[in-house]
Coordinates of C-alpha atoms and ligand atoms in Angstrom, one line a residue:
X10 CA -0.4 18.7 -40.6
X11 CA 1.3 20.2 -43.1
X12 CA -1.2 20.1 -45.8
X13 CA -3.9 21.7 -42.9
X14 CA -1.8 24.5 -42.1
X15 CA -2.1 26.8 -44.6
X16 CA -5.9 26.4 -45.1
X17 CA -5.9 27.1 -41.5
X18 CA -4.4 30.0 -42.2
X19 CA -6.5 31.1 -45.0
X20 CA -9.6 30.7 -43.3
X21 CA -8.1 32.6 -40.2
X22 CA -7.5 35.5 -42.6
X23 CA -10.7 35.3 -44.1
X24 CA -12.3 35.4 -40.4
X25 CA -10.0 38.3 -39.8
X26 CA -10.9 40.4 -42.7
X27 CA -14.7 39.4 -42.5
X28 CA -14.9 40.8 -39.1
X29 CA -12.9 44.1 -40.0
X30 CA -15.4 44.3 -43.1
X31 CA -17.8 44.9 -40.5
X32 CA -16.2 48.3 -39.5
X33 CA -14.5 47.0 -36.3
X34 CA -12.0 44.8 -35.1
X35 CA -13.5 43.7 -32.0
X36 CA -15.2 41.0 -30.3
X37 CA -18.3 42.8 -30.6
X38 CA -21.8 40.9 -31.1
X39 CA -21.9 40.0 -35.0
X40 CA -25.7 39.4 -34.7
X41 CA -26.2 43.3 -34.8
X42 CA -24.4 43.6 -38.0
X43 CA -26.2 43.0 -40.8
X44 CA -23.3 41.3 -43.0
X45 CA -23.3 39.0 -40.0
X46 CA -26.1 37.1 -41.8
X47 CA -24.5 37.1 -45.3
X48 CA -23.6 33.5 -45.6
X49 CA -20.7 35.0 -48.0
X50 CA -19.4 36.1 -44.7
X51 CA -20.2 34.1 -41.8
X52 CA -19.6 30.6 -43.5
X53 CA -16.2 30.6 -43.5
X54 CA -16.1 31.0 -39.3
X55 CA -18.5 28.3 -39.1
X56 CA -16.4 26.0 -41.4
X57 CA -12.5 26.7 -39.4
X58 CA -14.3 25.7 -36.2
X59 CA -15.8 23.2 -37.6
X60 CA -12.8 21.2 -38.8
X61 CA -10.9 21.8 -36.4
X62 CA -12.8 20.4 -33.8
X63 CA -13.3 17.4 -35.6
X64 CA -9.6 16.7 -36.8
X65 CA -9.2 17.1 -32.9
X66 CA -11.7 14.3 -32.4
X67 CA -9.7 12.0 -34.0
X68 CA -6.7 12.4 -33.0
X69 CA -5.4 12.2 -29.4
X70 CA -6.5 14.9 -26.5
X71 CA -4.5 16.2 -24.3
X72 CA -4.1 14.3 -20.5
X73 CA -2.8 15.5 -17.1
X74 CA -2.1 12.6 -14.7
X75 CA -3.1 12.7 -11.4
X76 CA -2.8 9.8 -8.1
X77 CA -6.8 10.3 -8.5
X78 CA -6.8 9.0 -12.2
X79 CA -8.2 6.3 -13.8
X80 CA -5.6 4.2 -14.2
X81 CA -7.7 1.2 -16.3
X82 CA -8.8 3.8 -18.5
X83 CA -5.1 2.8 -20.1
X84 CA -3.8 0.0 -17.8
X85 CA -6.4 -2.1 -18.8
X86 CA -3.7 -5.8 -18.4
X87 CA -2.9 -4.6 -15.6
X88 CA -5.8 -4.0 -13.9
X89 CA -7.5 -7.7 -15.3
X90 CA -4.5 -9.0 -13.6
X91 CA -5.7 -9.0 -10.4
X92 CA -8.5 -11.2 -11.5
X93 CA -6.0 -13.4 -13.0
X94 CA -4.9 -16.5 -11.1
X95 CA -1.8 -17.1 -12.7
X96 CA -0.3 -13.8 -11.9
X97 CA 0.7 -12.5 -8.1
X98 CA -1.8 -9.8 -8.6
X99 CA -4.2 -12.2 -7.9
X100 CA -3.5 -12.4 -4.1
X101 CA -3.7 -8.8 -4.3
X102 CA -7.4 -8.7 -5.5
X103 CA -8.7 -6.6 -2.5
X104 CA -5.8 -3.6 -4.3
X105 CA -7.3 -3.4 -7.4
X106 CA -8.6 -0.1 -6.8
X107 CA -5.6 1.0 -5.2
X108 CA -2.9 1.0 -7.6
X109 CA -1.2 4.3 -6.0
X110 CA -0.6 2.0 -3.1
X111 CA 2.5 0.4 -4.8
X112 CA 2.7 2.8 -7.5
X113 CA 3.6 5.7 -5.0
X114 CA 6.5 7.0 -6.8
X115 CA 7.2 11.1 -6.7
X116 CA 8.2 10.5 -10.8
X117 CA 4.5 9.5 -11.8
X118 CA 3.5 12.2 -12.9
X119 CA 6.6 12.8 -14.8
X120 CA 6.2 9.3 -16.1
X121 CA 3.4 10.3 -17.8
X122 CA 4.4 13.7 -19.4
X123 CA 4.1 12.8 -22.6
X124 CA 1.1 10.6 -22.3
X125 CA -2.2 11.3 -24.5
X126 CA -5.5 10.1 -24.0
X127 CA -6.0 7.9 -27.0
X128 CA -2.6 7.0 -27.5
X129 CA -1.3 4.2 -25.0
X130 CA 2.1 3.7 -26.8
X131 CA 5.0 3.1 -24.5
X132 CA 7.5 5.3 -24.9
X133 CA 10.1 5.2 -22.6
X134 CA 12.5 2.3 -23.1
X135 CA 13.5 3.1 -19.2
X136 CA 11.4 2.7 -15.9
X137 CA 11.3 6.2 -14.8
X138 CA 9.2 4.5 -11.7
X139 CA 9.9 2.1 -9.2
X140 CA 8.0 -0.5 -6.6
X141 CA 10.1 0.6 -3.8
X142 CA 10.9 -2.5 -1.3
X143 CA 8.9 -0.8 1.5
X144 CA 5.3 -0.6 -0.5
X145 CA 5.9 -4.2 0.2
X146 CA 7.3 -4.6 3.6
X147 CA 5.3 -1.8 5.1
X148 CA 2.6 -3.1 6.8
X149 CA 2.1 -6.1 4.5
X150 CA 5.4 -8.7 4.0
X151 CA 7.6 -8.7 7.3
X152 CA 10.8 -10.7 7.2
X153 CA 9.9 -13.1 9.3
X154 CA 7.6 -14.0 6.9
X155 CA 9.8 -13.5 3.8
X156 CA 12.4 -15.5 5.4
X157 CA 10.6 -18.9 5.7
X158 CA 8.6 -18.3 2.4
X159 CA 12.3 -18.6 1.0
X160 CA 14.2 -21.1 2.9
X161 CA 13.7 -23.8 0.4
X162 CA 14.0 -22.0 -2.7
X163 CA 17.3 -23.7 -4.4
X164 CA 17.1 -21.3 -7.7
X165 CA 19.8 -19.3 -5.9
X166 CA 22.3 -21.7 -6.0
X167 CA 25.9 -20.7 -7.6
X168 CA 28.7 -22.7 -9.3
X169 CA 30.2 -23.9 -6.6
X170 CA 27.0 -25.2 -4.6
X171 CA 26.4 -22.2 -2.5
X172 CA 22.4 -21.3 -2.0
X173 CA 20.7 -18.3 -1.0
X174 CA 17.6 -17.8 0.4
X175 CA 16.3 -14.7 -2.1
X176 CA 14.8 -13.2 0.5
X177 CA 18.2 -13.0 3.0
X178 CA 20.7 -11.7 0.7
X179 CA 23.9 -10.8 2.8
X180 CA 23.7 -6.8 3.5
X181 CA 25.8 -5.2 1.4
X182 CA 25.7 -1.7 -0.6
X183 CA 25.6 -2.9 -4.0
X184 CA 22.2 -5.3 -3.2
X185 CA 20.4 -2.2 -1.4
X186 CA 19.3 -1.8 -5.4
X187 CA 17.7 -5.1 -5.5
X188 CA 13.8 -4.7 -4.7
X189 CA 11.1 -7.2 -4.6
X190 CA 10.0 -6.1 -8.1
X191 CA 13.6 -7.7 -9.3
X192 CA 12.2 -10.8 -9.0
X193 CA 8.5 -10.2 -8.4
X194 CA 6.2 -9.1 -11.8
X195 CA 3.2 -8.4 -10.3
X196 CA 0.9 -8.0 -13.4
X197 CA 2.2 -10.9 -15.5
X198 CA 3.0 -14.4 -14.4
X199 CA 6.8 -14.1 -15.1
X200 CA 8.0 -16.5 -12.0
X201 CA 10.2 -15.1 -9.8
X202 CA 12.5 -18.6 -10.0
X203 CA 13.1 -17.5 -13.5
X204 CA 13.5 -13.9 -12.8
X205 CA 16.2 -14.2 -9.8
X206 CA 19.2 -16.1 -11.0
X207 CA 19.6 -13.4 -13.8
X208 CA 19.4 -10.6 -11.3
X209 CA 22.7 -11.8 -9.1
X210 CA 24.5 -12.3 -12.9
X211 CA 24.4 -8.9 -13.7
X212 CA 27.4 -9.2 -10.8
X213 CA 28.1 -12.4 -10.1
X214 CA 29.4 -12.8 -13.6
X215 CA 31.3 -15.9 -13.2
X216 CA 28.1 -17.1 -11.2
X217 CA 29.9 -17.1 -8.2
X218 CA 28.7 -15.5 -5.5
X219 CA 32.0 -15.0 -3.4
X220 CA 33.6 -11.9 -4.6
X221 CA 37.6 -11.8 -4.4
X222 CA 38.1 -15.6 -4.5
X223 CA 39.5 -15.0 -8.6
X224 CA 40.0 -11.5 -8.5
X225 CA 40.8 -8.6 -6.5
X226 CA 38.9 -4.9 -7.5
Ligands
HEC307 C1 -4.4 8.4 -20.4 C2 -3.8 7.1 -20.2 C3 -3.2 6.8 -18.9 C4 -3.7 6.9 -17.6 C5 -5.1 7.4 -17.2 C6 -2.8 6.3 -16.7 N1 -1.6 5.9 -17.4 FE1 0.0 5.0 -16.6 N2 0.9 5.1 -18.4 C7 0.3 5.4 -19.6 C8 1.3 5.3 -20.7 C9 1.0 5.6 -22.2 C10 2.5 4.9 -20.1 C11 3.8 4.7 -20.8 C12 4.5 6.0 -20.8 C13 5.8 6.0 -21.6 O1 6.3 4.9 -21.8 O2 6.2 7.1 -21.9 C14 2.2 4.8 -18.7 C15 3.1 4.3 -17.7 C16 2.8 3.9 -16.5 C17 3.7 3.2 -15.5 C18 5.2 2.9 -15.8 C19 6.0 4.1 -15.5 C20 7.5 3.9 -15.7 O3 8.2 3.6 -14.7 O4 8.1 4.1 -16.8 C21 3.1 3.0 -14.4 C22 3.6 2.3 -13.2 C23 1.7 3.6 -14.6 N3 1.6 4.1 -15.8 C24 0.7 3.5 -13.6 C25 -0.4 4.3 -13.7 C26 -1.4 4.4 -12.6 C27 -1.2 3.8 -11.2 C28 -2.4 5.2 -13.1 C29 -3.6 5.7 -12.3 C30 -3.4 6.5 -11.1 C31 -2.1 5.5 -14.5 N4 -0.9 4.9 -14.8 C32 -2.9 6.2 -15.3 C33 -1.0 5.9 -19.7 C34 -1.9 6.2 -18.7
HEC308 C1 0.7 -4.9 -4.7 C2 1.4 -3.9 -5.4 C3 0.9 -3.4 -6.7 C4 -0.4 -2.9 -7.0 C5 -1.5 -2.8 -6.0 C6 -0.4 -2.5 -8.4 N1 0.9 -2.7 -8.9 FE1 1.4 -2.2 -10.8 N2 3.2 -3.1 -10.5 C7 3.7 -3.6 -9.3 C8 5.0 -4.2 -9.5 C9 5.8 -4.9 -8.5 C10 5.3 -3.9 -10.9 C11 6.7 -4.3 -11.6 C12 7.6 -3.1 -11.4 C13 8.9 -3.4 -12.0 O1 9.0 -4.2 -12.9 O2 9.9 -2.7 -11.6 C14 4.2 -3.2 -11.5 C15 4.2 -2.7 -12.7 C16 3.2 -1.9 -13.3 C17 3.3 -1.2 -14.6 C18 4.4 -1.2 -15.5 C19 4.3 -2.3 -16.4 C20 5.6 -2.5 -17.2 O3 5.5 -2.1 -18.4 O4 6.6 -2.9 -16.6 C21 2.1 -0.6 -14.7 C22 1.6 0.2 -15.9 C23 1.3 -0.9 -13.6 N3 2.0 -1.7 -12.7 C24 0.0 -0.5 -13.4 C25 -0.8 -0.8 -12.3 C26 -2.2 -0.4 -12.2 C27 -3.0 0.3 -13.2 C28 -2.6 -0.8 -10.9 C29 -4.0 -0.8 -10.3 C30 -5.1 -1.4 -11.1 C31 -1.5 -1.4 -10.3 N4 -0.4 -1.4 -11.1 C32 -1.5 -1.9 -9.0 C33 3.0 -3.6 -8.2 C34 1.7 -3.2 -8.0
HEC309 C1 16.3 -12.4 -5.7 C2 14.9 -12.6 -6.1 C3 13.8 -12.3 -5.1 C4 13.7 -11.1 -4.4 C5 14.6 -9.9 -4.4 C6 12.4 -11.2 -3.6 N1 11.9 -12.5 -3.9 FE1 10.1 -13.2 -3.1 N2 10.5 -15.0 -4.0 C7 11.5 -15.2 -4.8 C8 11.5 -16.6 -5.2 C9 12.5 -17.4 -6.1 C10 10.3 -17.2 -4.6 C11 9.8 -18.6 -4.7 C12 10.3 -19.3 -3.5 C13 9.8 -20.8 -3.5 O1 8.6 -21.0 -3.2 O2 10.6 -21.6 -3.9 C14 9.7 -16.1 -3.8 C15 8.6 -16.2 -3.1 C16 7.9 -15.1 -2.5 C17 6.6 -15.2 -1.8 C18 5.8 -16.4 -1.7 C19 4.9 -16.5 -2.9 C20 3.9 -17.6 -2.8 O3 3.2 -17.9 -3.8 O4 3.8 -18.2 -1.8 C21 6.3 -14.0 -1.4 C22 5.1 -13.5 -0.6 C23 7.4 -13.1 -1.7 N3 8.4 -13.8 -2.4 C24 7.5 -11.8 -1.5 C25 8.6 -11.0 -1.6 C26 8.8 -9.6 -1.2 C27 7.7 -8.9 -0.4 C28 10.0 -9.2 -1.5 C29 10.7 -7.9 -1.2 C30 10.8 -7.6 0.2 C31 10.6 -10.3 -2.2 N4 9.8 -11.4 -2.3 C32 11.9 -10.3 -2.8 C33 12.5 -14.4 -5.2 C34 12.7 -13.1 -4.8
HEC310 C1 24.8 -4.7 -8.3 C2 25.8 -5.9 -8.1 C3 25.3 -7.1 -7.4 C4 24.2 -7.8 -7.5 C5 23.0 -7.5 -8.5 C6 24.2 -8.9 -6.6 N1 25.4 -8.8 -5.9 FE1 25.9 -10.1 -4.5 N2 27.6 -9.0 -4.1 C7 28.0 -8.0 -4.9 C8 29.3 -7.5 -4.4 C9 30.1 -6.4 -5.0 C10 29.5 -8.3 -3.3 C11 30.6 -8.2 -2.2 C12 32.0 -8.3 -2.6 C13 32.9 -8.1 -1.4 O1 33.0 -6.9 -1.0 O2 33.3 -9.1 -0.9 C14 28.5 -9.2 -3.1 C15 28.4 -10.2 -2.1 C16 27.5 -11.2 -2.1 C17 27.6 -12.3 -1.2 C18 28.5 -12.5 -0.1 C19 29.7 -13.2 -0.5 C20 30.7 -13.3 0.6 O3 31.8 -13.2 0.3 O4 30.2 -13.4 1.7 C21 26.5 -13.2 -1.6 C22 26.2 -14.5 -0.9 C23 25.9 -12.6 -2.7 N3 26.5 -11.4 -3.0 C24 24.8 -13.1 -3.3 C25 24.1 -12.5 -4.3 C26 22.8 -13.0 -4.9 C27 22.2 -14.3 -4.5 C28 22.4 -12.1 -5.8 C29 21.1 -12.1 -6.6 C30 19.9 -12.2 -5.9 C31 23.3 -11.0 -5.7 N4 24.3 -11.2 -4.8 C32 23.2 -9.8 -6.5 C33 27.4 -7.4 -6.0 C34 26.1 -7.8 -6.4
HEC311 C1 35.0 -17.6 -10.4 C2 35.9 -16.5 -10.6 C3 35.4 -15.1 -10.6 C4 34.6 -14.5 -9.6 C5 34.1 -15.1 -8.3 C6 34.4 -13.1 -10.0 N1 35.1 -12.9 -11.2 FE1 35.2 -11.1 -12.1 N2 36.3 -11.9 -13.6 C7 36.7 -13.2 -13.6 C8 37.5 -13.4 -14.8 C9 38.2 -14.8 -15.2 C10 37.6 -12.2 -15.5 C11 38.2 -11.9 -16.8 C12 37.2 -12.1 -17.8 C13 37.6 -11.7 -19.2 O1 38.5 -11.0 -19.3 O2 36.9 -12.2 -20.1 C14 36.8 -11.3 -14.7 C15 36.6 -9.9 -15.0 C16 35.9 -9.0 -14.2 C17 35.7 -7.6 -14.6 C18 36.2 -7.0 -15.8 C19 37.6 -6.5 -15.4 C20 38.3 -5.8 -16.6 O3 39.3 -5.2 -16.4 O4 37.7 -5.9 -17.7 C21 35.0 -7.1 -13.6 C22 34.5 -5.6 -13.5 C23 34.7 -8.1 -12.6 N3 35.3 -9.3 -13.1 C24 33.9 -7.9 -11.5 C25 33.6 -8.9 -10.6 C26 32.8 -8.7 -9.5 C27 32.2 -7.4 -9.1 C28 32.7 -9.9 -8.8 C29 31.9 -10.2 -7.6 C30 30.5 -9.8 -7.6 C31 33.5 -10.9 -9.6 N4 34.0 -10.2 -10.7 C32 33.7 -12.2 -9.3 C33 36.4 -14.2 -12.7 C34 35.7 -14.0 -11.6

């Protein structure tokens, strides 16, 4: 960048005092003018557009999300996922063409600000998005459901030989952050038995899942 800015420049300045050469500085035809022809004179135009159209070619062009996107265009993992048996995507398959479905949240487009077509690089270290618990529930998983499917998991099961069922965690205000995505990677096959145990220790430090019983807060 810095070595093509001032030849930019030049050029500009050349195409500037070519055109007032001509008698006027205005956008008027140059084909009348007879310098217009003198390759002395016209070259240099031809050569700044030119250059930079093709230094734009290589790098990255500029990209405006929208829900209407195409999302494989960049999320190409992702969308093979759904074709991939070991991964819950998989027994999404008939959603593959509906990513906004679960990915309906209002910081999307925010999400993807920064984002340039040709360059897929993550950049955020934080989700700025989130699966919210009720793309899943609405319509789709009911808790009926959700309660048998986890009455014989045992991963949740604490020091002291209390179990959980992942899917009936006691209502309180500090789990109303835990979603289905806590557990649940829907693209990869990360298992959700490895997944949940981790999520209750960001809390349940001494992996105990009574509160109060050592300490008071
Ligand atoms: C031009 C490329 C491109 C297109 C098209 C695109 N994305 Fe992305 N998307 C990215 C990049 C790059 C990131 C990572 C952004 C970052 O980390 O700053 C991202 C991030 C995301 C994230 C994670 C956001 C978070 O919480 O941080 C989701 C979810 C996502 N995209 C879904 C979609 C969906 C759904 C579509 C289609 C409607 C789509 N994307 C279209 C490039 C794209
Ligand atoms: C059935 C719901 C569902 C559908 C449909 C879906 N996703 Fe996802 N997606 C998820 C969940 C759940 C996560 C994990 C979110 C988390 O970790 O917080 C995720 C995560 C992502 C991420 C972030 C990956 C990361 O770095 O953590 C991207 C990008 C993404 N999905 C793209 C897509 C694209 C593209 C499609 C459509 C081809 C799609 N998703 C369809 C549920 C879905
Ligand atoms: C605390 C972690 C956790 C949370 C939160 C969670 N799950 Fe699960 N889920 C699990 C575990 C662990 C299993 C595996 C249970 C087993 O089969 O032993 C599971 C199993 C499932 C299954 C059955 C998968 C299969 O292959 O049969 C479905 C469907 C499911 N969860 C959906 C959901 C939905 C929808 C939500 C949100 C409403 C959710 N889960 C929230 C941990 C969690
Ligand atoms: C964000 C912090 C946080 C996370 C994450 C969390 N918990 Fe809790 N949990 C608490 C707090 C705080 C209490 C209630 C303490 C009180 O008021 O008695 C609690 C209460 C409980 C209780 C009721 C205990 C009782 O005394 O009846 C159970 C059971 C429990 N949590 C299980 C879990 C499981 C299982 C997970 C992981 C899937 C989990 N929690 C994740 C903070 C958390
Ligand atoms: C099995 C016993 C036990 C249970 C149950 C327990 N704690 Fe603790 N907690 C401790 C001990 C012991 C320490 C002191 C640890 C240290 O200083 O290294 C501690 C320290 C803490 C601290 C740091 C206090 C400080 O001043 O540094 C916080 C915060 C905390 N616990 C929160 C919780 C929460 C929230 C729960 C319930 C979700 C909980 N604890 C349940 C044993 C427990």
């Amino acid at each position: 960048m810095k070595f093509r800015k001032p030849a930019i420049a030049a050029w500009s300045l050349m195409l500037v005092f070519g055109l007032c050469a001509l008698g006027a500085c205005s956008p008027a035809t140059p084909s009348t003018s007879s310098t217009a022809t003198d390759p002395a004179s016209s070259q240099p135009a031809d050569g700044v557009e030119a250059s930079t159209t093709e230094a734009d070619a290589t790098e990255t062009m500029a990209f405006t999300w929208s829900p209407e996107s195409d999302c494989a265009m960049c999320h190409q993992a992702d969308t093979d996922s759904f074709d991939d048996a070991s991964c819950p995507a998989s027994q999404h398959a008939d959603m593959k063409d509906q990513c906004m479905s679960c990915h309906d949240d209002p910081n999307m487009e925010r999400a993807h600000s920064k984002v340039e077509i040709g360059d897929t690089k993550k950049k955020a270290t934080l989700k700025r998005t989130a699966v919210t618990r009720e793309s899943c529930t609405t319509g789709c998983h009911d808790q009926a459901e959700l309660t048998e499917k986890g009455a014989a998991a045992t991963v949740l099961t604490d020091k002291n030989g209390l179990t959980v069922n992942p899917h009936e965690l006691p209502a309180h205000e500090e789990h109303e952050g835990i979603t289905c995505a806590s557990c649940h990677k829907l693209h990869t096959s990360d298992s959700p038995e490895e997944a949940a145990p981790a999520v209750c220790l960001n809390c349940h430090h001494a992996n105990v899942y009574e509160c109060n019983t050592c300490h008071a807060h």
